[in-house]
Coordinates of C-alpha atoms and ligand atoms in Angstrom, one line a residue:
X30 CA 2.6 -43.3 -22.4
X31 CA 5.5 -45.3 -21.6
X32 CA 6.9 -44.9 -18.2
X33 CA 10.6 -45.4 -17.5
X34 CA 12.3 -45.1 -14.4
X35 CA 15.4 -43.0 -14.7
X36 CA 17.9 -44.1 -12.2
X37 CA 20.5 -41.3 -13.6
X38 CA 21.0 -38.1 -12.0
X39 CA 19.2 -36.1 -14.3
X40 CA 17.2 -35.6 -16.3
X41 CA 14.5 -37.8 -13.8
X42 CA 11.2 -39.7 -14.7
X43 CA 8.5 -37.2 -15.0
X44 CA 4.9 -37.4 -14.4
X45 CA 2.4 -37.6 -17.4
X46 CA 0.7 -34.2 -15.9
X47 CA 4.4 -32.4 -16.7
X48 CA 4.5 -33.8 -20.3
X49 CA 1.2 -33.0 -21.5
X50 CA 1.5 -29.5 -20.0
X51 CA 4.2 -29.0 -22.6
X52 CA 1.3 -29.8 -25.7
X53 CA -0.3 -26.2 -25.6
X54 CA -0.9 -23.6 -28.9
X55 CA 1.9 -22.1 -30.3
X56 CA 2.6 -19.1 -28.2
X57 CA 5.3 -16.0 -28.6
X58 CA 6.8 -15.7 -25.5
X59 CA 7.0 -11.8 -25.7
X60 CA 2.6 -11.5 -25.1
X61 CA 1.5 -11.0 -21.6
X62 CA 0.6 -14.3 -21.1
X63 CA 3.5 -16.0 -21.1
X64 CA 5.1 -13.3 -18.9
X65 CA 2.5 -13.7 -16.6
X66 CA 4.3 -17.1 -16.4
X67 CA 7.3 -16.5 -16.2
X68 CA 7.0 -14.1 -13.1
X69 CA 4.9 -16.3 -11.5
X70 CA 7.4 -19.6 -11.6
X71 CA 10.6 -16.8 -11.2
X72 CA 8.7 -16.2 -7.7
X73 CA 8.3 -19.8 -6.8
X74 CA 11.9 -20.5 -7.6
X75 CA 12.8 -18.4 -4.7
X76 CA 9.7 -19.5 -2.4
X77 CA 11.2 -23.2 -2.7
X78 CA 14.5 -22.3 -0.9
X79 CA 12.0 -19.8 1.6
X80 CA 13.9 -16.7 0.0
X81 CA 12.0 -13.6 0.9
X82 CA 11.0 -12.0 -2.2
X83 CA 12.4 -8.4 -1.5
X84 CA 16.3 -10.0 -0.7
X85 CA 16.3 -12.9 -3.5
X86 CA 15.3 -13.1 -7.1
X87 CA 15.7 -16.1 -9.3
X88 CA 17.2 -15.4 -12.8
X89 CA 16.5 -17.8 -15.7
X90 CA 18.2 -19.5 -18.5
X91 CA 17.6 -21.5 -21.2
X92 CA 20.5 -24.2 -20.7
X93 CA 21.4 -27.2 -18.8
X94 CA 22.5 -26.8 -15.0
X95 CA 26.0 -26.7 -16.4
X96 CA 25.2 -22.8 -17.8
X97 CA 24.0 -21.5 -14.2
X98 CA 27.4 -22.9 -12.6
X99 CA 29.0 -20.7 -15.8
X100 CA 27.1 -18.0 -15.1
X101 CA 28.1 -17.2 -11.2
X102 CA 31.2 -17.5 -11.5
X103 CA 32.0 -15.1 -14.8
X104 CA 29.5 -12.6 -13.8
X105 CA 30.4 -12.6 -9.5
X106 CA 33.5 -11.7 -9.4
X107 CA 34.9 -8.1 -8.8
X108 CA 37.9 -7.6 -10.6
X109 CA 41.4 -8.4 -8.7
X110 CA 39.3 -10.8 -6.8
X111 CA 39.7 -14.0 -6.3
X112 CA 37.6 -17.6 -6.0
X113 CA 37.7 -20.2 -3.8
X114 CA 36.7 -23.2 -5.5
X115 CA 36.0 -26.0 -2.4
X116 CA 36.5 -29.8 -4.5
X117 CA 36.1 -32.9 -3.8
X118 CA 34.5 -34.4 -7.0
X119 CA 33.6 -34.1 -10.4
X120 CA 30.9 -31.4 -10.0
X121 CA 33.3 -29.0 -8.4
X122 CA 36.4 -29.8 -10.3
X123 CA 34.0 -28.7 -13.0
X124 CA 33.8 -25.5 -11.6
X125 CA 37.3 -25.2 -11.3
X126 CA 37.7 -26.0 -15.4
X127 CA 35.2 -22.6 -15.6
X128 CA 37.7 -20.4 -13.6
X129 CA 40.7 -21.9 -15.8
X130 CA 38.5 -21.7 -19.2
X131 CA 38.0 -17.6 -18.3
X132 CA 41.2 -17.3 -16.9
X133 CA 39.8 -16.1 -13.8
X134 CA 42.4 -15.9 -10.6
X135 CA 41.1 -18.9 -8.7
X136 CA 42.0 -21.5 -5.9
X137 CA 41.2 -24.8 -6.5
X138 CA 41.0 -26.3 -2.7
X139 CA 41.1 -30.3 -3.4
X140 CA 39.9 -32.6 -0.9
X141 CA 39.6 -36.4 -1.7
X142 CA 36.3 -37.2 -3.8
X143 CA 35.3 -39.9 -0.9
X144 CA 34.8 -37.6 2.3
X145 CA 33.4 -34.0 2.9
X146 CA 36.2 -31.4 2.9
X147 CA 38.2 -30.2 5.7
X148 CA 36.5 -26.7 7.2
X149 CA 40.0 -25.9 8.8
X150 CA 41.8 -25.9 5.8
X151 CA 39.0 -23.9 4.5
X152 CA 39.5 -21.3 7.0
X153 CA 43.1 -21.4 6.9
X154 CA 42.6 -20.5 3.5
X155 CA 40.3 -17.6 3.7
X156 CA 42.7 -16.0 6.5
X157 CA 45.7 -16.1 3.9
X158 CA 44.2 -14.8 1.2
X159 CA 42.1 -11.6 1.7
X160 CA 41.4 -11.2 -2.0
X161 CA 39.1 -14.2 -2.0
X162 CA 36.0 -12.8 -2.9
X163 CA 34.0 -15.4 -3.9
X164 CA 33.9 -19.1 -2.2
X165 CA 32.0 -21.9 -4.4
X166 CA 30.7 -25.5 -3.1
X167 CA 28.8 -28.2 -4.3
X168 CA 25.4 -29.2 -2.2
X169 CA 25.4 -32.7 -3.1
X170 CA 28.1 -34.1 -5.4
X171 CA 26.2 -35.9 -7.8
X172 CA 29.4 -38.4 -8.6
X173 CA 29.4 -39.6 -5.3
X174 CA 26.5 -38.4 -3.3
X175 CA 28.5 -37.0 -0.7
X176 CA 26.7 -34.1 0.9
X177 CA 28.6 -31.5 1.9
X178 CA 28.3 -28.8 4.9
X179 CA 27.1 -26.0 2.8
X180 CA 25.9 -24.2 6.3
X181 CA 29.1 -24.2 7.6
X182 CA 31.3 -23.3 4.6
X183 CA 28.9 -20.3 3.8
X184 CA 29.5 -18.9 7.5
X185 CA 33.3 -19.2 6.9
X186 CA 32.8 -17.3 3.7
X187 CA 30.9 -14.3 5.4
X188 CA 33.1 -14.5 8.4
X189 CA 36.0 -13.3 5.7
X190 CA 33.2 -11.6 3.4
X191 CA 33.1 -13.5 0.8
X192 CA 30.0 -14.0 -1.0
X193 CA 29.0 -17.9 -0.9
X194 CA 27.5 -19.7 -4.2
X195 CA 26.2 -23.1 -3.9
X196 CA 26.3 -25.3 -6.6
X197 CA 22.4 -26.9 -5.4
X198 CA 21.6 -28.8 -8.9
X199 CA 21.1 -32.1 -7.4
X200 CA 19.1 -31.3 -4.1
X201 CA 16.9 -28.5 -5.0
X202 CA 13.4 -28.8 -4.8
X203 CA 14.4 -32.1 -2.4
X204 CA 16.3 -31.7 -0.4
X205 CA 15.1 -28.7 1.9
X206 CA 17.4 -25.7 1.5
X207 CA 16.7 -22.4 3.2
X208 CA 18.1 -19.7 1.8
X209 CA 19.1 -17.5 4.8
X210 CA 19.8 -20.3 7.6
X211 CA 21.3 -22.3 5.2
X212 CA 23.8 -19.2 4.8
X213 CA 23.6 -19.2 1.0
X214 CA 24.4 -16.2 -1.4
X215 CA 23.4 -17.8 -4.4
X216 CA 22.1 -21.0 -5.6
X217 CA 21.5 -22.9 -8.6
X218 CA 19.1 -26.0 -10.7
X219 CA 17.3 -26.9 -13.3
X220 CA 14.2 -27.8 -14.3
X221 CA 14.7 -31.5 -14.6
X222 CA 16.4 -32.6 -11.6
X223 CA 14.6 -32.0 -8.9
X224 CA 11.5 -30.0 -10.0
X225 CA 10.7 -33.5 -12.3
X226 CA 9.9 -31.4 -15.0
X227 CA 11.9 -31.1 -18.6
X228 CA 15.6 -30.3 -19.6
X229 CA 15.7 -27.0 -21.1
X230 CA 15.9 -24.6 -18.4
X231 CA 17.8 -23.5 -15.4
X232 CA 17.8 -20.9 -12.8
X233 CA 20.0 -19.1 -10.5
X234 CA 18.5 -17.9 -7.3
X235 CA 20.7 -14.9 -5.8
X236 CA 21.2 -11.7 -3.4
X237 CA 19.4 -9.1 -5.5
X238 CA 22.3 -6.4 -3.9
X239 CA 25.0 -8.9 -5.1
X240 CA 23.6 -9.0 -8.8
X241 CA 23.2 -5.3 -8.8
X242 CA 26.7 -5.3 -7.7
X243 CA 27.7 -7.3 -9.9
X244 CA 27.0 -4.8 -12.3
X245 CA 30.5 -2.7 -12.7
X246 CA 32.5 -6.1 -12.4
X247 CA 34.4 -7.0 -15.7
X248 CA 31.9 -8.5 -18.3
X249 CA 33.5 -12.3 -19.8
X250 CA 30.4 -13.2 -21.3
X251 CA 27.6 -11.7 -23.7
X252 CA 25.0 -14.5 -23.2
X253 CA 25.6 -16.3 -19.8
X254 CA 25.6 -12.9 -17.8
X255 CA 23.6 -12.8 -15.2
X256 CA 23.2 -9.0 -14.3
X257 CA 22.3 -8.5 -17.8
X258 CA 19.6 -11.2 -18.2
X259 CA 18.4 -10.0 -14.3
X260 CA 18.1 -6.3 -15.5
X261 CA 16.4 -7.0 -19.2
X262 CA 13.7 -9.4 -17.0
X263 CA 13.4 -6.6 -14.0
X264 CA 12.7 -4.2 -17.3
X265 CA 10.4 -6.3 -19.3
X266 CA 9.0 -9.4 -17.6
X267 CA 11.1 -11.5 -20.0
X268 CA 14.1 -13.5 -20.8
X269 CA 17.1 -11.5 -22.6
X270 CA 16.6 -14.3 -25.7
X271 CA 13.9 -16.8 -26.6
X272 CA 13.2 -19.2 -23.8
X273 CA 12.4 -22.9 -23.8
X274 CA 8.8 -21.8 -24.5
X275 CA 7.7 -26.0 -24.0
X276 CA 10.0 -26.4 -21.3
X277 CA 8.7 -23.5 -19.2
X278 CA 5.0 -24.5 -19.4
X279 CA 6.2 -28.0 -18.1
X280 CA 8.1 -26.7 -14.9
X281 CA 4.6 -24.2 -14.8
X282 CA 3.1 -27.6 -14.1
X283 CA 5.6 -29.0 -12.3
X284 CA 6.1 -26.2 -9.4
X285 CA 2.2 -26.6 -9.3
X286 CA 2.6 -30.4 -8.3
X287 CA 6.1 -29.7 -6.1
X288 CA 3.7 -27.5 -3.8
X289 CA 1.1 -30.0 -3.6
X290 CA 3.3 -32.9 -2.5
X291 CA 4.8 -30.7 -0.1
X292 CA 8.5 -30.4 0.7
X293 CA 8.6 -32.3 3.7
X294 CA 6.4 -35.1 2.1
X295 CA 8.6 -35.2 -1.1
X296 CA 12.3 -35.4 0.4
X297 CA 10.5 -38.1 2.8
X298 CA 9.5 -39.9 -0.6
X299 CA 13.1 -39.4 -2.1
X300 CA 14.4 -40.2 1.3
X301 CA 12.0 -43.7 1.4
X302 CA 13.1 -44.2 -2.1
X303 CA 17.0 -44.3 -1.2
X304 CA 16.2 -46.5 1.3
X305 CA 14.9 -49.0 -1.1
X306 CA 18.0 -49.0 -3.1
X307 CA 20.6 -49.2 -0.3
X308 CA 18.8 -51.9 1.0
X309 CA 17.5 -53.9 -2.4
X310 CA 21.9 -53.6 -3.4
X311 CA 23.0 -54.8 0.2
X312 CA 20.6 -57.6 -0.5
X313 CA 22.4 -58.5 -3.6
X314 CA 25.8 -57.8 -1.8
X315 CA 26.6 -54.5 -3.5
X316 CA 28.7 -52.3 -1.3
X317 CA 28.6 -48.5 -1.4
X318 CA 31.6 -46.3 -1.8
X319 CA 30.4 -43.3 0.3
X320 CA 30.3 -43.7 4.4
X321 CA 26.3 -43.3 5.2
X322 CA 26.6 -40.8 7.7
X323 CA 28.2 -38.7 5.0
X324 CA 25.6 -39.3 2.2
X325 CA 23.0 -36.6 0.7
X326 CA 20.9 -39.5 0.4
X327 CA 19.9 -39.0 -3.2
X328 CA 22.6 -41.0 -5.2
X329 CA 24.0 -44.3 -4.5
X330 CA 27.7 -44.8 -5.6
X331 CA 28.2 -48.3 -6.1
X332 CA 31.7 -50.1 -6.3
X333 CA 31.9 -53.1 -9.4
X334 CA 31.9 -56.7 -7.7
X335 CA 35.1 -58.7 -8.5
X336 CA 33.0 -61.3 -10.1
X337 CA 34.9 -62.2 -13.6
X338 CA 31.7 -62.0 -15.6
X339 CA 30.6 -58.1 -14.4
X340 CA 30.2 -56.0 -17.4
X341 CA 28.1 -53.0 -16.9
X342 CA 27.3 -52.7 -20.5
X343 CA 25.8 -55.8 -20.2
X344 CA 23.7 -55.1 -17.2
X345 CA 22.4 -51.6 -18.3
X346 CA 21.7 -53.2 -21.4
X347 CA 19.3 -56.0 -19.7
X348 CA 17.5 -53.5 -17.2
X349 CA 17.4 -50.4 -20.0
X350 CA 15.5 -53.0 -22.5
X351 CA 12.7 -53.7 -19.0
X352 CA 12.5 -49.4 -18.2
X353 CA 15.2 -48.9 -16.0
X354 CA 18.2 -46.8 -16.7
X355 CA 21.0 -47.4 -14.6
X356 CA 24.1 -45.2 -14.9
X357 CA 27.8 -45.1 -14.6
X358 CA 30.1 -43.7 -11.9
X359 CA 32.4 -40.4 -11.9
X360 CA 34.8 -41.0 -9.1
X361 CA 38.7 -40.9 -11.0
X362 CA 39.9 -43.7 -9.2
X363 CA 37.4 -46.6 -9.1
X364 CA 35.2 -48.1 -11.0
X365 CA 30.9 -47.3 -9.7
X366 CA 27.8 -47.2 -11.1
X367 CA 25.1 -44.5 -9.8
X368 CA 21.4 -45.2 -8.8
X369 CA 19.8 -42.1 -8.0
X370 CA 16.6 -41.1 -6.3
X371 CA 15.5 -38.0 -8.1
X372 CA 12.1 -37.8 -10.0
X373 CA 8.9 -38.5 -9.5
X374 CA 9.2 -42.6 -8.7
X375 CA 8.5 -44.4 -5.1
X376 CA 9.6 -47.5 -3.3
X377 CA 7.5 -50.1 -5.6
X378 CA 9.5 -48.9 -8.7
X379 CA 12.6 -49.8 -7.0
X380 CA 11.6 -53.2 -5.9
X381 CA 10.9 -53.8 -9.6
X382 CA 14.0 -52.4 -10.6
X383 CA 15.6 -55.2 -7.8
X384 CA 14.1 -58.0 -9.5
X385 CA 15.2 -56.7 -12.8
X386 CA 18.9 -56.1 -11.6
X387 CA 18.4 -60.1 -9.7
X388 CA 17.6 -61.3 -13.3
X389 CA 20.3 -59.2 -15.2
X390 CA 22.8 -60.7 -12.9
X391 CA 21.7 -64.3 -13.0
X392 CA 21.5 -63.9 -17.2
X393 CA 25.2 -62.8 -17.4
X394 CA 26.0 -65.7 -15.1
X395 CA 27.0 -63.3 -11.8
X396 CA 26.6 -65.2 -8.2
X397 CA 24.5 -63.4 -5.9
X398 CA 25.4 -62.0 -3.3
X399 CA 28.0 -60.5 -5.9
X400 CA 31.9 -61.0 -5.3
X401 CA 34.4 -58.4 -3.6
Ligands
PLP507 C1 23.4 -32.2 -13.0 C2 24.3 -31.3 -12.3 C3 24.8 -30.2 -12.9 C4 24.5 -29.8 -14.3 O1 24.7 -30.7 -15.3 P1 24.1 -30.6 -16.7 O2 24.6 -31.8 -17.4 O3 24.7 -29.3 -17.3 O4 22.6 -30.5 -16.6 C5 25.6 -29.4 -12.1 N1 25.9 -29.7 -10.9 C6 25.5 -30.7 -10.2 C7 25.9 -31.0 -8.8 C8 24.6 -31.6 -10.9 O5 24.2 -32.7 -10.3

């Protein structure tokens, strides 16, 4: 098979072991077998963040990440409650369009999209509203990379007893996270970030009290609520409605390989791969827009050189055509492109990619190092 390296965040270059493992006779999902599965990969979910299986469960869904950030925040909040929504970027203002979308009483806490937020004004926050019930923070914000101190929010939040979700799409399963230490509530992904497996399906791991808290709050949504699809799989082994039957066979496979690589070994590989890119885009005179010190280490958030001739179309074009997909940026104010190190890739792929992006540059007439 044809392998391309995905430099997008998400969904990332698999290995051939996870696509094959989707190729398997036509199953219903309601026999035993499948549920054996299923309760076998819901388990593994938690044991990736080192939840202990008698305080967290993880609750599936058959959606992109986008549904699991949907589902924690219509389904966690008491009634006359409100949420602090911590933002500084695209994935969090996101989160704030949710709140607005259900009409849910909400504060929307900007910081600026190029530096981690302010923990005093956090704080100064929670002590001036005691109705906050809920706090919510990205892990890594995928438009920038910007990794944010999710330890040191979530103690804030219990200090004032609020219940701390984690938006952890783009560093699960590479980033180590630990569930308790790491102060989290509730936590989120899906199968195709960092797993390396397909798009398709997504998972909230969570406080099993919390969810059974959760539920007498007000119901604002029949299929993304998360008690109910928590309490029909706690009753029958299975998801509320059909699941990604394909999808879940391939993150089978993938949890399988995750475990084998190890965690430590894996973020070291992401970690070696970043490196690669940083260094192969200094090389060409590409500057960053994120401070290092304050990067997750997964996505690169590149500024566009001044050079006349720079046309990103152009240059995704040229390295899309040789296997590599390079992606756009999501800050408001500037113009970036993104290379991320998710999926399962390692340093030789990216000095590929580097004499790919060399030639792209040189065919659309670009001086190297490029222009600022
Ligand atoms: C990828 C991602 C999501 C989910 O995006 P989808 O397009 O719905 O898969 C949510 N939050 C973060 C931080 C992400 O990186």
């Amino acid at each position: 098979m044809k392998r391309n390296i995905l430099l997008n965040p998400g969904p990332a270059t698999t290995t051939d072991s996870v696509k094959l493992a989707q190729v398997v006779p036509d199953i219903c999902p309601r026999e035993e077998e499948f549920v054996t599965i299923m309760k076998q990969i819901k388990e593994d979910l938690v044991r990736i963040v080192h939840g202990a299986l008698q305080t967290y469960t993880a609750v599936l869904f058959c959606g992109s990440g986008t549904i699991c950030m949907d589902v924690c925040i219509n389904s966690l909040l008491p009634e006359n409650k409100k949420i602090l929504i911590i933002n500084n970027g695209a994935y969090s203002a996101r989160a704030a369009e949710i709140c607005e979308y259900y009409g849910l009483p909400h504060i929307n806490l900007c910081f600026p999209e190029n530096q981690p937020p302010n923990l005093e004004q956090i704080e100064k926050i929670l002590q001036e509203n005691s109705d906050i019930a809920l706090v919510y923070a990205t892990h890594n914000e995928t438009g920038t990379g910007i990794l944010n101190p999710i330890r040191n929010i979530g103690a804030l939040a219990h200090q004032y007893n609020a219940v701390f979700i984690v938006d952890t799409t783009s560093t699960y399963a590479m980033l180590p996270i630990h569930m308790e230490d790491d102060n989290i509530d509730f936590c989120m992904a899906s199968a195709q970030k960092g797993l390396m497996a397909m798009t398709g399906l997504s998972f909230v791991i969570g406080k099993i009290d919390e969810i059974q808290k959760s539920a007498s709050y007000p119901k604002r949504s029949y299929y993304c609520n998360l008690y109910m699809q928590y309490d029909y799989f706690e009753k029958t082994g299975q998801m509320h409605f059909t699941p990604p039957v394909q999808t879940v066979y391939a993150t089978h496979q993938a949890i399988a390989e995750y475990f084998q690589e190890g965690e430590h070994e894996k973020w070291l590989r992401h970690k070696r791969v970043f490196d690669a890119i940083q260094n192969g885009l200094e090389q060409l005179g590409f500057r960053s827009v994120i401070k290092p010190e304050w990067q997750a280490g997964l996505v690169a958030c590149v500024k566009y050189p001044s050079n006349t001739n720079w046309n990103f179309e152009k240059i995704h074009d040229y390295c899309y055509e040789r296997g590599f997909t390079i992606y756009p940026g999501k800050i408001s104010n500037q113009d970036t492109f993104r290379l991320c190190a998710l999926g399962a890739i390692d340093t030789k792929d990216i000095e590929e990619f580097m004499k790919v992006l060399r030639d792209a540059l040189i065919e659309n007439h670009i001086s190297i190092p490029v222009l600022y």
